[in-house]
Amino acid sequence: MKVAVSGKGGVGKSTIVGMLARALNDDGWKVMAIDADPDANLASAIGIPADRMTELKPISAMTELALERTGATPGSGSFFILNPKVDDIPDRFSVEHEGIKLLAMGTVDHAGAGCVCPEHALVRTLMRHILTRRREAVLLDMEAGIEHFGRGTVEAVDLLVIVVEPGMRSFQTGAQIERLAAELGIKRVCYVANKVASAEDEAFVRTQAGDKDLLLVAPFDQDIQAADQAGESCYDRSEAFRVRAHGFAKEVVRRVVGQKEVNDVLG
């Protein structure tokens, strides 16, 4: 099962991925979480203690590893391996907590549009490997877009979750992400509304969502804010949050398994 989560910055993507990771793990799934957002904070959402976060190094920042795996050398220009060996990287460089493996992907700074460098080749190949070869629940915390995807990986995404909040700009970003997902061929898209603080907020969300698949309406939660301020996971602090997380995980699994059954029938 491969689930990608995207949305406008600040809507709570990491909280949503963290709650899904913890609930799936408790339900018996083998889980790998990928932090592919430049504003990386999935570790705390999962509950990794602050003193262990230094163990988590972004793959994109591992220049020596990228040079080693691609065979690039200073002055080699564009001549290096575009599909380097990566199968050992997820287990070697992930940090494990409560049975969940977390890997930080990071971002690659390009000198110009379309630039392919050793770091980019490593990250791109690693993403493809994780999405097509890893046999577990893979959860991706994405930036406000799905640019990490390319040919050879997009068909492996079982579900794209777009997180929104009660605001027009959030839904506009969601619509842009959904259009790009359709262009890339992602067939299953659903929405999660987060930080819903009132009946008026919920009415706004449901009106804007229309006939979209609204998987979860999550209330504004003071426990989440308190956990964030303490650098902890709300999953460890709030029974109500855990109940909500398990309900959310059940809906995600139902959609993914249902889609796979349809694919098997049609295939």
Tab-separated table of C-alpha atoms in Angstrom:
chain	number	residue	atom	x	y	z
A	1	MET	CA	0.000	0.000	0.000
A	2	LYS	CA	1.481	3.331	-1.110
A	3	VAL	CA	-0.174	6.539	0.119
A	4	ALA	CA	1.034	10.066	-0.686
A	5	VAL	CA	-0.150	13.072	1.322
A	6	SER	CA	0.063	16.600	-0.076
A	7	GLY	CA	-1.528	20.013	0.397
A	8	LYS	CA	-0.855	23.687	1.027
A	9	GLY	CA	1.875	24.480	3.547
A	10	GLY	CA	0.681	24.635	7.141
A	11	VAL	CA	-2.473	22.545	6.764
A	12	GLY	CA	-1.119	19.743	8.953
A	13	LYS	CA	0.127	17.160	6.453
A	14	SER	CA	2.719	15.803	8.861
A	15	THR	CA	0.118	15.399	11.607
A	16	ILE	CA	-2.083	13.423	9.217
A	17	VAL	CA	0.803	11.205	8.047
A	18	GLY	CA	1.974	10.698	11.630
A	19	MET	CA	-1.451	9.618	12.870
A	20	LEU	CA	-1.855	7.246	9.920
A	21	ALA	CA	1.603	5.727	10.450
A	22	ARG	CA	1.026	5.082	14.148
A	23	ALA	CA	-2.469	3.656	13.635
A	24	LEU	CA	-1.439	1.343	10.782
A	25	ASN	CA	1.547	0.136	12.796
A	26	ASP	CA	-0.663	-0.636	15.780
A	27	ASP	CA	-3.032	-2.487	13.443
A	28	GLY	CA	-0.210	-4.793	12.365
A	29	TRP	CA	1.069	-3.117	9.194
A	30	LYS	CA	4.773	-2.851	8.451
A	31	VAL	CA	5.187	0.910	7.888
A	32	MET	CA	7.809	3.068	6.213
A	33	ALA	CA	7.239	6.830	6.364
A	34	ILE	CA	9.009	9.172	3.951
A	35	ASP	CA	9.472	12.843	4.798
A	36	ALA	CA	9.701	14.491	1.368
A	37	ASP	CA	8.710	17.970	2.538
A	38	PRO	CA	11.466	20.642	2.742
A	39	ASP	CA	9.880	21.808	5.999
A	40	ALA	CA	10.580	18.414	7.548
A	41	ASN	CA	8.727	17.754	10.803
A	42	LEU	CA	7.283	14.282	10.351
A	43	ALA	CA	9.656	12.871	12.970
A	44	SER	CA	7.970	14.714	15.825
A	45	ALA	CA	4.510	13.889	14.455
A	46	ILE	CA	5.397	10.198	14.635
A	47	GLY	CA	6.825	10.688	18.122
A	48	ILE	CA	10.552	10.328	17.602
A	49	PRO	CA	12.315	11.939	20.594
A	50	ALA	CA	14.209	15.153	19.871
A	51	ASP	CA	17.533	13.639	20.915
A	52	ARG	CA	17.212	11.016	18.158
A	53	MET	CA	16.310	13.401	15.357
A	54	THR	CA	19.973	14.121	14.717
A	55	GLU	CA	20.214	10.535	13.443
A	56	LEU	CA	17.909	11.434	10.563
A	57	LYS	CA	19.924	12.790	7.648
A	58	PRO	CA	18.249	13.890	4.387
A	59	ILE	CA	19.284	11.619	1.534
A	60	SER	CA	19.543	14.597	-0.813
A	61	ALA	CA	22.261	16.076	1.423
A	62	MET	CA	24.426	12.952	1.270
A	63	THR	CA	26.738	14.207	-1.463
A	64	GLU	CA	29.435	11.610	-0.828
A	65	LEU	CA	26.889	8.795	-1.032
A	66	ALA	CA	25.476	10.228	-4.267
A	67	LEU	CA	28.959	10.455	-5.795
A	68	GLU	CA	29.800	6.924	-4.702
A	69	ARG	CA	26.591	5.360	-6.041
A	70	THR	CA	26.494	7.275	-9.335
A	71	GLY	CA	30.222	7.066	-10.023
A	72	ALA	CA	30.379	10.816	-10.476
A	73	THR	CA	33.612	12.686	-9.851
A	74	PRO	CA	34.463	16.382	-9.771
A	75	GLY	CA	34.707	17.511	-13.353
A	76	SER	CA	32.780	14.508	-14.707
A	77	GLY	CA	30.030	16.801	-15.958
A	78	SER	CA	26.911	14.901	-16.966
A	79	PHE	CA	28.598	11.501	-17.211
A	80	PHE	CA	27.423	9.388	-14.277
A	81	ILE	CA	25.062	6.507	-13.509
A	82	LEU	CA	21.443	7.643	-13.648
A	83	ASN	CA	20.046	4.524	-11.944
A	84	PRO	CA	22.363	3.884	-8.994
A	85	LYS	CA	22.081	1.071	-6.453
A	86	VAL	CA	19.664	2.147	-3.712
A	87	ASP	CA	18.064	-1.007	-2.301
A	88	ASP	CA	20.063	-0.846	0.949
A	89	ILE	CA	19.410	2.841	1.626
A	90	PRO	CA	15.906	2.732	3.196
A	91	ASP	CA	16.888	0.327	5.980
A	92	ARG	CA	20.402	1.704	6.414
A	93	PHE	CA	19.522	5.386	6.780
A	94	SER	CA	16.046	5.293	8.318
A	95	VAL	CA	15.316	5.910	11.988
A	96	GLU	CA	12.967	3.421	13.631
A	97	HIS	CA	10.431	4.336	16.296
A	98	GLU	CA	7.529	2.249	17.572
A	99	GLY	CA	8.130	-0.153	14.688
A	100	ILE	CA	7.894	2.608	12.062
A	101	LYS	CA	10.872	3.346	9.818
A	102	LEU	CA	11.268	7.023	8.914
A	103	LEU	CA	13.423	8.201	6.029
A	104	ALA	CA	14.103	11.871	5.231
A	105	MET	CA	14.294	12.441	1.490
A	106	GLY	CA	15.115	16.163	1.484
A	107	THR	CA	15.230	18.352	-1.600
A	108	VAL	CA	17.816	18.970	-4.271
A	109	ASP	CA	18.793	22.526	-5.169
A	110	HIS	CA	19.234	22.862	-8.900
A	111	ALA	CA	21.342	25.460	-10.687
A	112	GLY	CA	18.810	25.523	-13.499
A	113	ALA	CA	15.523	24.006	-14.579
A	114	GLY	CA	15.816	20.427	-15.724
A	115	CYS	CA	19.237	19.959	-14.136
A	116	VAL	CA	20.097	16.375	-13.249
A	117	CYS	CA	22.880	16.000	-10.701
A	118	PRO	CA	24.127	12.943	-8.778
A	119	GLU	CA	21.990	13.851	-5.737
A	120	HIS	CA	18.905	14.172	-7.930
A	121	ALA	CA	19.601	10.838	-9.622
A	122	LEU	CA	19.970	9.179	-6.216
A	123	VAL	CA	16.739	10.645	-4.798
A	124	ARG	CA	14.740	9.906	-7.956
A	125	THR	CA	15.935	6.304	-8.134
A	126	LEU	CA	15.371	5.813	-4.410
A	127	MET	CA	11.808	7.124	-4.658
A	128	ARG	CA	11.104	4.766	-7.541
A	129	HIS	CA	12.563	1.826	-5.606
A	130	ILE	CA	10.524	2.579	-2.485
A	131	LEU	CA	7.276	2.945	-4.398
A	132	THR	CA	7.672	-0.071	-6.662
A	133	ARG	CA	9.797	-2.578	-4.716
A	134	ARG	CA	9.184	-2.132	-0.989
A	135	ARG	CA	6.526	-4.536	0.302
A	136	GLU	CA	4.988	-2.556	3.148
A	137	ALA	CA	2.741	0.411	3.801
A	138	VAL	CA	4.693	3.397	2.459
A	139	LEU	CA	3.462	6.831	3.529
A	140	LEU	CA	4.863	9.940	1.848
A	141	ASP	CA	4.658	13.372	3.432
A	142	MET	CA	4.956	15.563	0.318
A	143	GLU	CA	5.419	19.270	-0.229
A	144	ALA	CA	2.580	21.296	-1.819
A	145	GLY	CA	2.761	19.318	-5.029
A	146	ILE	CA	3.755	15.921	-6.349
A	147	GLU	CA	6.853	16.828	-8.320
A	148	HIS	CA	8.730	13.909	-6.759
A	149	PHE	CA	6.740	11.575	-8.964
A	150	GLY	CA	7.775	10.627	-12.457
A	151	ARG	CA	7.363	7.850	-14.957
A	152	GLY	CA	7.850	4.467	-13.379
A	153	THR	CA	6.623	5.583	-9.949
A	154	VAL	CA	3.272	7.302	-10.321
A	155	GLU	CA	1.406	4.085	-11.161
A	156	ALA	CA	2.569	2.644	-7.823
A	157	VAL	CA	0.663	5.267	-5.804
A	158	ASP	CA	-2.518	3.650	-4.519
A	159	LEU	CA	-3.994	6.788	-2.977
A	160	LEU	CA	-3.262	10.517	-2.961
A	161	VAL	CA	-4.592	12.310	0.123
A	162	ILE	CA	-4.939	16.090	-0.244
A	163	VAL	CA	-5.101	17.878	3.111
A	164	VAL	CA	-7.073	21.116	3.271
A	165	GLU	CA	-8.272	23.480	5.968
A	166	PRO	CA	-11.302	25.790	6.083
A	167	GLY	CA	-9.965	28.408	3.663
A	168	MET	CA	-10.308	29.189	-0.024
A	169	ARG	CA	-6.555	29.251	-0.737
A	170	SER	CA	-6.204	25.791	0.735
A	171	PHE	CA	-8.879	24.410	-1.593
A	172	GLN	CA	-7.343	26.242	-4.559
A	173	THR	CA	-4.019	24.541	-3.874
A	174	GLY	CA	-5.855	21.244	-3.501
A	175	ALA	CA	-7.494	21.692	-6.899
A	176	GLN	CA	-4.110	22.374	-8.510
A	177	ILE	CA	-2.651	19.230	-6.938
A	178	GLU	CA	-5.652	17.195	-8.082
A	179	ARG	CA	-5.298	18.428	-11.665
A	180	LEU	CA	-1.615	17.495	-11.710
A	181	ALA	CA	-2.441	14.098	-10.228
A	182	ALA	CA	-4.942	13.487	-13.047
A	183	GLU	CA	-2.339	14.448	-15.655
A	184	LEU	CA	0.130	11.981	-14.128
A	185	GLY	CA	-2.456	9.212	-13.996
A	186	ILE	CA	-3.115	8.944	-10.260
A	187	LYS	CA	-6.587	7.434	-10.211
A	188	ARG	CA	-7.552	7.514	-6.552
A	189	VAL	CA	-7.657	10.921	-4.814
A	190	CYS	CA	-9.367	11.834	-1.570
A	191	TYR	CA	-9.434	14.838	0.744
A	192	VAL	CA	-8.900	15.323	4.462
A	193	ALA	CA	-10.189	18.509	6.074
A	194	ASN	CA	-8.053	19.498	9.047
A	195	LYS	CA	-8.320	22.196	11.743
A	196	VAL	CA	-12.121	22.394	11.490
A	197	ALA	CA	-13.018	24.554	14.500
A	198	SER	CA	-16.762	25.123	14.184
A	199	ALA	CA	-20.000	24.106	12.497
A	200	GLU	CA	-19.459	27.023	10.111
A	201	ASP	CA	-16.008	25.671	9.239
A	202	GLU	CA	-17.441	22.241	8.537
A	203	ALA	CA	-20.230	23.678	6.382
A	204	PHE	CA	-17.623	25.624	4.381
A	205	VAL	CA	-15.472	22.520	3.945
A	206	ARG	CA	-18.350	20.341	2.794
A	207	THR	CA	-19.583	22.992	0.382
A	208	GLN	CA	-16.149	23.443	-1.159
A	209	ALA	CA	-15.542	19.690	-1.281
A	210	GLY	CA	-18.762	19.108	-3.184
A	211	ASP	CA	-18.724	15.591	-4.603
A	212	LYS	CA	-15.059	14.999	-3.775
A	213	ASP	CA	-14.163	11.995	-1.648
A	214	LEU	CA	-13.910	13.639	1.784
A	215	LEU	CA	-12.302	10.897	3.835
A	216	LEU	CA	-11.963	12.706	7.174
A	217	VAL	CA	-13.079	15.934	8.834
A	218	ALA	CA	-10.648	16.483	11.706
A	219	PRO	CA	-11.478	19.092	14.349
A	220	PHE	CA	-9.119	21.781	15.543
A	221	ASP	CA	-7.525	20.011	18.490
A	222	GLN	CA	-5.802	21.723	21.410
A	223	ASP	CA	-4.046	18.429	22.193
A	224	ILE	CA	-2.325	18.586	18.791
A	225	GLN	CA	-1.137	22.113	19.513
A	226	ALA	CA	0.095	21.113	22.952
A	227	ALA	CA	1.896	18.064	21.552
A	228	ASP	CA	3.509	20.203	18.858
A	229	GLN	CA	4.725	22.708	21.447
A	230	ALA	CA	6.183	19.846	23.486
A	231	GLY	CA	7.780	18.239	20.424
A	232	GLU	CA	5.705	15.103	20.921
A	233	SER	CA	3.204	13.053	18.964
A	234	CYS	CA	-0.426	13.662	19.790
A	235	TYR	CA	-0.918	9.920	19.325
A	236	ASP	CA	0.948	9.428	22.606
A	237	ARG	CA	-1.051	12.072	24.490
A	238	SER	CA	-4.690	11.770	23.500
A	239	GLU	CA	-7.027	8.770	23.497
A	240	ALA	CA	-9.520	10.709	21.362
A	241	PHE	CA	-6.778	11.352	18.799
A	242	ARG	CA	-5.881	7.643	18.715
A	243	VAL	CA	-9.508	6.679	18.153
A	244	ARG	CA	-9.736	9.196	15.314
A	245	ALA	CA	-6.456	7.916	13.870
A	246	HIS	CA	-7.681	4.321	13.763
A	247	GLY	CA	-10.927	5.365	12.102
A	248	PHE	CA	-8.920	7.292	9.519
A	249	ALA	CA	-6.583	4.347	8.898
A	250	LYS	CA	-9.558	2.042	8.411
A	251	GLU	CA	-10.968	4.335	5.723
A	252	VAL	CA	-7.610	4.577	3.945
A	253	VAL	CA	-7.198	0.799	3.894
A	254	ARG	CA	-10.779	0.307	2.695
A	255	ARG	CA	-10.214	2.618	-0.261
A	256	VAL	CA	-6.855	1.141	-1.213
A	257	VAL	CA	-7.926	-2.484	-0.904
A	258	GLY	CA	-11.129	-1.768	-2.792
A	259	GLN	CA	-9.198	-0.137	-5.616
A	260	LYS	CA	-6.778	-3.071	-5.829
A	261	GLU	CA	-9.691	-5.501	-6.087
A	262	VAL	CA	-11.144	-3.465	-8.950
A	263	ASN	CA	-7.760	-3.447	-10.687
A	264	ASP	CA	-7.467	-7.223	-10.298
A	265	VAL	CA	-10.889	-7.745	-11.867
A	266	LEU	CA	-10.185	-5.394	-14.750
A	267	GLY	CA	-6.596	-6.616	-15.227
